[in-house]
mmCIF file of C-alpha atoms in Angstrom:
data_model
loop_
_atom_site.group_PDB
_atom_site.id
_atom_site.type_symbol
_atom_site.label_atom_id
_atom_site.label_comp_id
_atom_site.label_asym_id
_atom_site.label_seq_id
_atom_site.Cartn_x
_atom_site.Cartn_y
_atom_site.Cartn_z
ATOM 1 C CA ALA A 1 -4.521 -35.796 -28.149
ATOM 2 C CA MET A 2 -6.302 -35.356 -31.360
ATOM 3 C CA TRP A 3 -3.522 -33.341 -32.965
ATOM 4 C CA GLY A 4 -0.945 -36.191 -31.932
ATOM 5 C CA ALA A 5 -3.161 -38.953 -33.227
ATOM 6 C CA ASN A 6 -3.542 -37.087 -36.615
ATOM 7 C CA GLU A 7 0.302 -36.653 -36.791
ATOM 8 C CA LEU A 8 0.926 -40.491 -36.147
ATOM 9 C CA LEU A 9 -1.729 -41.247 -38.579
ATOM 10 C CA GLY A 10 0.152 -39.188 -41.298
ATOM 11 C CA ASN A 11 -2.336 -36.321 -41.129
ATOM 12 C CA PRO A 12 -5.680 -37.802 -42.567
ATOM 13 C CA ALA A 13 -7.762 -34.888 -41.113
ATOM 14 C CA SER A 14 -7.324 -31.424 -41.932
ATOM 15 C CA LEU A 15 -7.193 -28.870 -39.350
ATOM 16 C CA GLU A 16 -10.762 -27.571 -40.113
ATOM 17 C CA GLU A 17 -11.823 -31.206 -39.723
ATOM 18 C CA LEU A 18 -10.097 -31.388 -36.302
ATOM 19 C CA VAL A 19 -11.749 -28.339 -35.289
ATOM 20 C CA GLU A 20 -15.265 -29.407 -36.086
ATOM 21 C CA TRP A 21 -14.822 -32.658 -34.540
ATOM 22 C CA SER A 22 -13.325 -31.235 -31.207
ATOM 23 C CA GLY A 23 -16.531 -28.836 -30.943
ATOM 24 C CA ALA A 24 -18.666 -32.271 -30.732
ATOM 25 C CA LEU A 25 -16.534 -33.348 -28.013
ATOM 26 C CA GLY A 26 -16.864 -30.593 -25.770
ATOM 27 C CA SER A 27 -16.493 -26.886 -24.609
ATOM 28 C CA ASP A 28 -13.289 -24.835 -25.213
ATOM 29 C CA ILE A 29 -11.473 -27.922 -26.948
ATOM 30 C CA THR A 30 -11.192 -26.034 -30.210
ATOM 31 C CA PHE A 31 -9.132 -23.379 -28.743
ATOM 32 C CA PHE A 32 -6.313 -25.813 -28.177
ATOM 33 C CA LEU A 33 -6.077 -26.312 -31.939
ATOM 34 C CA SER A 34 -5.626 -22.694 -32.469
ATOM 35 C CA GLU A 35 -2.175 -21.107 -32.969
ATOM 36 C CA GLY A 36 -2.292 -19.678 -29.416
ATOM 37 C CA THR A 37 -4.958 -16.711 -29.789
ATOM 38 C CA ALA A 38 -8.333 -17.254 -30.997
ATOM 39 C CA TYR A 39 -11.926 -15.762 -30.710
ATOM 40 C CA CYS A 40 -14.024 -18.257 -29.211
ATOM 41 C CA THR A 41 -17.893 -18.077 -29.186
ATOM 42 C CA GLY A 42 -20.804 -20.264 -28.228
ATOM 43 C CA ARG A 43 -19.818 -22.313 -25.698
ATOM 44 C CA GLY A 44 -16.179 -22.091 -26.801
ATOM 45 C CA GLU A 45 -16.449 -24.335 -29.955
ATOM 46 C CA ILE A 46 -16.815 -21.704 -32.312
ATOM 47 C CA MET A 47 -13.370 -20.569 -33.223
ATOM 48 C CA THR A 48 -12.038 -17.706 -35.316
ATOM 49 C CA PRO A 49 -8.198 -17.486 -35.408
ATOM 50 C CA VAL A 50 -6.713 -14.302 -34.807
ATOM 51 C CA ASP A 51 -3.292 -12.880 -34.964
ATOM 52 C CA PRO A 52 -1.424 -14.008 -31.729
ATOM 53 C CA LEU A 53 -0.859 -11.699 -28.793
ATOM 54 C CA LEU A 54 2.514 -10.815 -27.674
ATOM 55 C CA ASP A 55 4.424 -14.068 -26.863
ATOM 56 C CA GLY A 56 6.302 -13.921 -23.439
ATOM 57 C CA THR A 57 3.428 -12.047 -21.919
ATOM 58 C CA LYS A 58 3.477 -13.254 -18.419
ATOM 59 C CA VAL A 59 0.300 -14.811 -16.829
ATOM 60 C CA CYS A 60 -0.379 -16.800 -13.473
ATOM 61 C CA ILE A 61 -2.960 -19.290 -13.080
ATOM 62 C CA VAL A 62 -4.199 -19.704 -9.593
ATOM 63 C CA LYS A 63 -6.551 -23.073 -9.443
ATOM 64 C CA PRO A 64 -8.333 -23.745 -6.049
ATOM 65 C CA ASP A 65 -8.840 -27.451 -5.586
ATOM 66 C CA ILE A 66 -12.539 -26.847 -5.061
ATOM 67 C CA GLY A 67 -14.905 -27.109 -8.234
ATOM 68 C CA LEU A 68 -18.105 -25.677 -9.457
ATOM 69 C CA SER A 69 -21.087 -27.087 -11.272
ATOM 70 C CA THR A 70 -21.353 -25.117 -14.739
ATOM 71 C CA PRO A 71 -25.077 -25.681 -14.480
ATOM 72 C CA GLU A 72 -25.139 -24.271 -11.019
ATOM 73 C CA VAL A 73 -23.333 -21.266 -12.015
ATOM 74 C CA PHE A 74 -25.650 -20.637 -15.084
ATOM 75 C CA ARG A 75 -28.673 -21.161 -12.660
ATOM 76 C CA ALA A 76 -27.321 -18.122 -10.420
ATOM 77 C CA LEU A 77 -26.830 -16.030 -13.526
ATOM 78 C CA ASP A 78 -28.970 -13.012 -13.627
ATOM 79 C CA TYR A 79 -29.637 -12.577 -17.505
ATOM 80 C CA GLU A 80 -30.674 -8.952 -16.720
ATOM 81 C CA GLN A 81 -27.174 -8.322 -15.542
ATOM 82 C CA LEU A 82 -25.367 -9.607 -18.798
ATOM 83 C CA SER A 83 -22.524 -7.235 -20.155
ATOM 84 C CA ALA A 84 -23.858 -5.140 -23.200
ATOM 85 C CA VAL A 85 -20.280 -4.504 -24.180
ATOM 86 C CA ASP A 86 -19.864 -5.605 -27.814
ATOM 87 C CA PRO A 87 -17.221 -8.791 -27.938
ATOM 88 C CA GLU A 88 -16.110 -7.667 -31.414
ATOM 89 C CA GLU A 89 -15.173 -4.226 -29.804
ATOM 90 C CA LEU A 90 -13.187 -6.051 -27.115
ATOM 91 C CA LEU A 91 -11.592 -8.053 -29.620
ATOM 92 C CA GLU A 92 -10.401 -5.157 -31.495
ATOM 93 C CA ARG A 93 -8.989 -3.605 -28.403
ATOM 94 C CA PHE A 94 -7.113 -6.561 -27.520
ATOM 95 C CA MET A 95 -5.609 -6.985 -30.705
ATOM 96 C CA SER A 96 -4.649 -3.424 -31.241
ATOM 97 C CA LYS A 97 -3.522 -2.679 -27.616
ATOM 98 C CA GLY A 98 -2.513 -6.211 -26.324
ATOM 99 C CA ALA A 99 -3.446 -8.070 -23.072
ATOM 100 C CA VAL A 100 -1.778 -5.650 -20.770
ATOM 101 C CA ASP A 101 -2.931 -2.418 -22.323
ATOM 102 C CA ALA A 102 -6.320 -3.222 -23.555
ATOM 103 C CA GLY A 103 -7.750 -1.743 -20.215
ATOM 104 C CA LYS A 104 -9.466 -3.258 -16.991
ATOM 105 C CA ASP A 105 -12.929 -2.870 -18.535
ATOM 106 C CA ALA A 106 -11.926 -5.055 -21.554
ATOM 107 C CA TYR A 107 -11.947 -8.137 -19.177
ATOM 108 C CA VAL A 108 -15.486 -9.424 -18.979
ATOM 109 C CA ASN A 109 -16.975 -12.622 -17.738
ATOM 110 C CA ASP A 110 -20.545 -12.877 -17.202
ATOM 111 C CA LEU A 111 -20.155 -15.962 -15.114
ATOM 112 C CA GLU A 112 -17.723 -14.655 -12.537
ATOM 113 C CA GLN A 113 -20.453 -12.765 -10.166
ATOM 114 C CA PRO A 114 -22.763 -16.016 -10.299
ATOM 115 C CA ALA A 115 -19.684 -18.178 -9.602
ATOM 116 C CA PHE A 116 -18.811 -16.124 -6.646
ATOM 117 C CA ASP A 117 -22.448 -15.997 -5.301
ATOM 118 C CA CYS A 118 -22.110 -19.814 -5.581
ATOM 119 C CA LEU A 119 -18.642 -20.034 -3.803
ATOM 120 C CA PRO A 120 -17.992 -16.855 -1.806
ATOM 121 C CA GLU A 121 -14.514 -17.879 -1.040
ATOM 122 C CA LEU A 122 -13.465 -17.733 -4.722
ATOM 123 C CA GLY A 123 -14.466 -14.171 -4.790
ATOM 124 C CA LYS A 124 -12.309 -13.410 -1.892
ATOM 125 C CA LEU A 125 -9.429 -15.117 -3.617
ATOM 126 C CA LYS A 126 -9.793 -13.063 -6.523
ATOM 127 C CA GLU A 127 -9.999 -9.586 -4.212
ATOM 128 C CA GLU A 128 -6.559 -11.040 -2.618
ATOM 129 C CA LEU A 129 -5.029 -11.472 -6.055
ATOM 130 C CA LYS A 130 -6.007 -8.138 -7.337
ATOM 131 C CA GLY A 131 -4.087 -6.797 -4.410
ATOM 132 C CA VAL A 132 -0.909 -8.347 -5.714
ATOM 133 C CA GLU A 133 1.668 -5.718 -6.948
ATOM 134 C CA GLY A 134 2.576 -6.593 -10.492
ATOM 135 C CA PHE A 135 -0.762 -7.994 -11.757
ATOM 136 C CA ASP A 136 -2.229 -5.800 -14.414
ATOM 137 C CA HIS A 137 -5.722 -7.790 -14.581
ATOM 138 C CA VAL A 138 -7.094 -10.454 -12.471
ATOM 139 C CA MET A 139 -10.358 -12.444 -13.914
ATOM 140 C CA MET A 140 -11.904 -15.706 -13.400
ATOM 141 C CA SER A 141 -11.845 -18.010 -16.465
ATOM 142 C CA GLY A 142 -15.062 -19.210 -17.615
ATOM 143 C CA SER A 143 -17.584 -20.563 -15.139
ATOM 144 C CA GLY A 144 -14.449 -21.113 -12.706
ATOM 145 C CA THR A 145 -12.695 -21.882 -10.674
ATOM 146 C CA SER A 146 -9.363 -20.884 -12.384
ATOM 147 C CA ILE A 147 -8.399 -17.330 -11.911
ATOM 148 C CA PHE A 148 -5.889 -16.091 -14.269
ATOM 149 C CA CYS A 149 -3.579 -12.943 -13.511
ATOM 150 C CA ILE A 150 -2.022 -10.852 -16.318
ATOM 151 C CA GLY A 151 1.676 -9.836 -15.169
ATOM 152 C CA GLU A 152 3.994 -10.897 -12.663
ATOM 153 C CA PRO A 153 4.139 -10.430 -8.881
ATOM 154 C CA ASN A 154 6.731 -7.977 -7.878
ATOM 155 C CA ASP A 155 7.803 -10.099 -4.845
ATOM 156 C CA TRP A 156 7.430 -13.990 -6.275
ATOM 157 C CA ASP A 157 8.733 -15.219 -2.921
ATOM 158 C CA GLY A 158 6.215 -13.431 -0.904
ATOM 159 C CA PHE A 159 3.474 -14.405 -3.525
ATOM 160 C CA MET A 160 4.348 -17.992 -3.516
ATOM 161 C CA SER A 161 4.833 -17.969 0.146
ATOM 162 C CA GLN A 162 1.054 -16.661 0.334
ATOM 163 C CA PHE A 163 -0.483 -18.591 -2.199
ATOM 164 C CA SER A 164 1.231 -21.686 -3.632
ATOM 165 C CA GLU A 165 1.931 -22.792 0.019
ATOM 166 C CA ARG A 166 -1.711 -22.321 0.906
ATOM 167 C CA GLU A 167 -3.524 -25.632 1.351
ATOM 168 C CA GLY A 168 -6.161 -26.356 -1.581
ATOM 169 C CA VAL A 169 -4.512 -23.600 -3.954
ATOM 170 C CA ASN A 170 -2.277 -24.420 -7.023
ATOM 171 C CA VAL A 171 -0.326 -21.538 -8.622
ATOM 172 C CA PHE A 172 0.815 -21.948 -12.314
ATOM 173 C CA PRO A 173 3.237 -19.599 -13.636
ATOM 174 C CA ALA A 174 3.138 -19.366 -17.319
ATOM 175 C CA GLU A 175 3.385 -16.854 -20.299
ATOM 176 C CA PHE A 176 1.604 -16.534 -23.677
ATOM 177 C CA THR A 177 2.827 -18.733 -26.335
ATOM 178 C CA SER A 178 1.840 -19.411 -30.052
ATOM 179 C CA ARG A 179 2.574 -21.804 -32.508
ATOM 180 C CA LYS A 180 3.397 -21.640 -36.342
ATOM 181 C CA GLU A 181 0.910 -23.173 -38.700
ATOM 182 C CA GLY A 182 1.170 -27.040 -38.989
ATOM 183 C CA ILE A 183 3.507 -27.471 -36.026
ATOM 184 C CA TRP A 184 2.700 -27.973 -32.515
ATOM 185 C CA PHE A 185 3.906 -25.671 -29.670
ATOM 186 C CA GLN A 186 7.391 -25.837 -29.188
ATOM 187 C CA PRO A 187 9.304 -25.035 -25.971
ATOM 188 C CA ASN A 188 11.183 -21.641 -26.129
#
């Protein structure tokens, strides 16, 4: 909405200003002002643009209708169990190898286990998704409850029958996309 309003008004604000303002509005909003790939830190409001990952990489987002309170997830977080992996090293792996070949240990989310502790059925859903042939990586996003799956099922019909038709679960097939500087995302 910020991008569109700025465009309609003749671009009075720079991208840097939009990014700064978006951080004050909420977590992760700055990402949507990236060119499709960004390294975000803090609570998601500090964005460092990086070169785009390969457009067209398939991803499937599975979103249960149930929600989780972010403060509840943080209360369940065991700070002694935080990952010791250097995020800059992980970024380098993603940039050099891509989302598929970065390795299973490149996918780190310290909030995943506490979210599963708060909502065990979410952990069970992830385990089911890990069993789908064709998905290279399966990980919860942020503090939940969306789960993203890199790749695409070998048997789409069977997958959709098992997950999309399940009450309380929504499936969103998608793919990585990027945009050119100064232009909003365009359909392929």
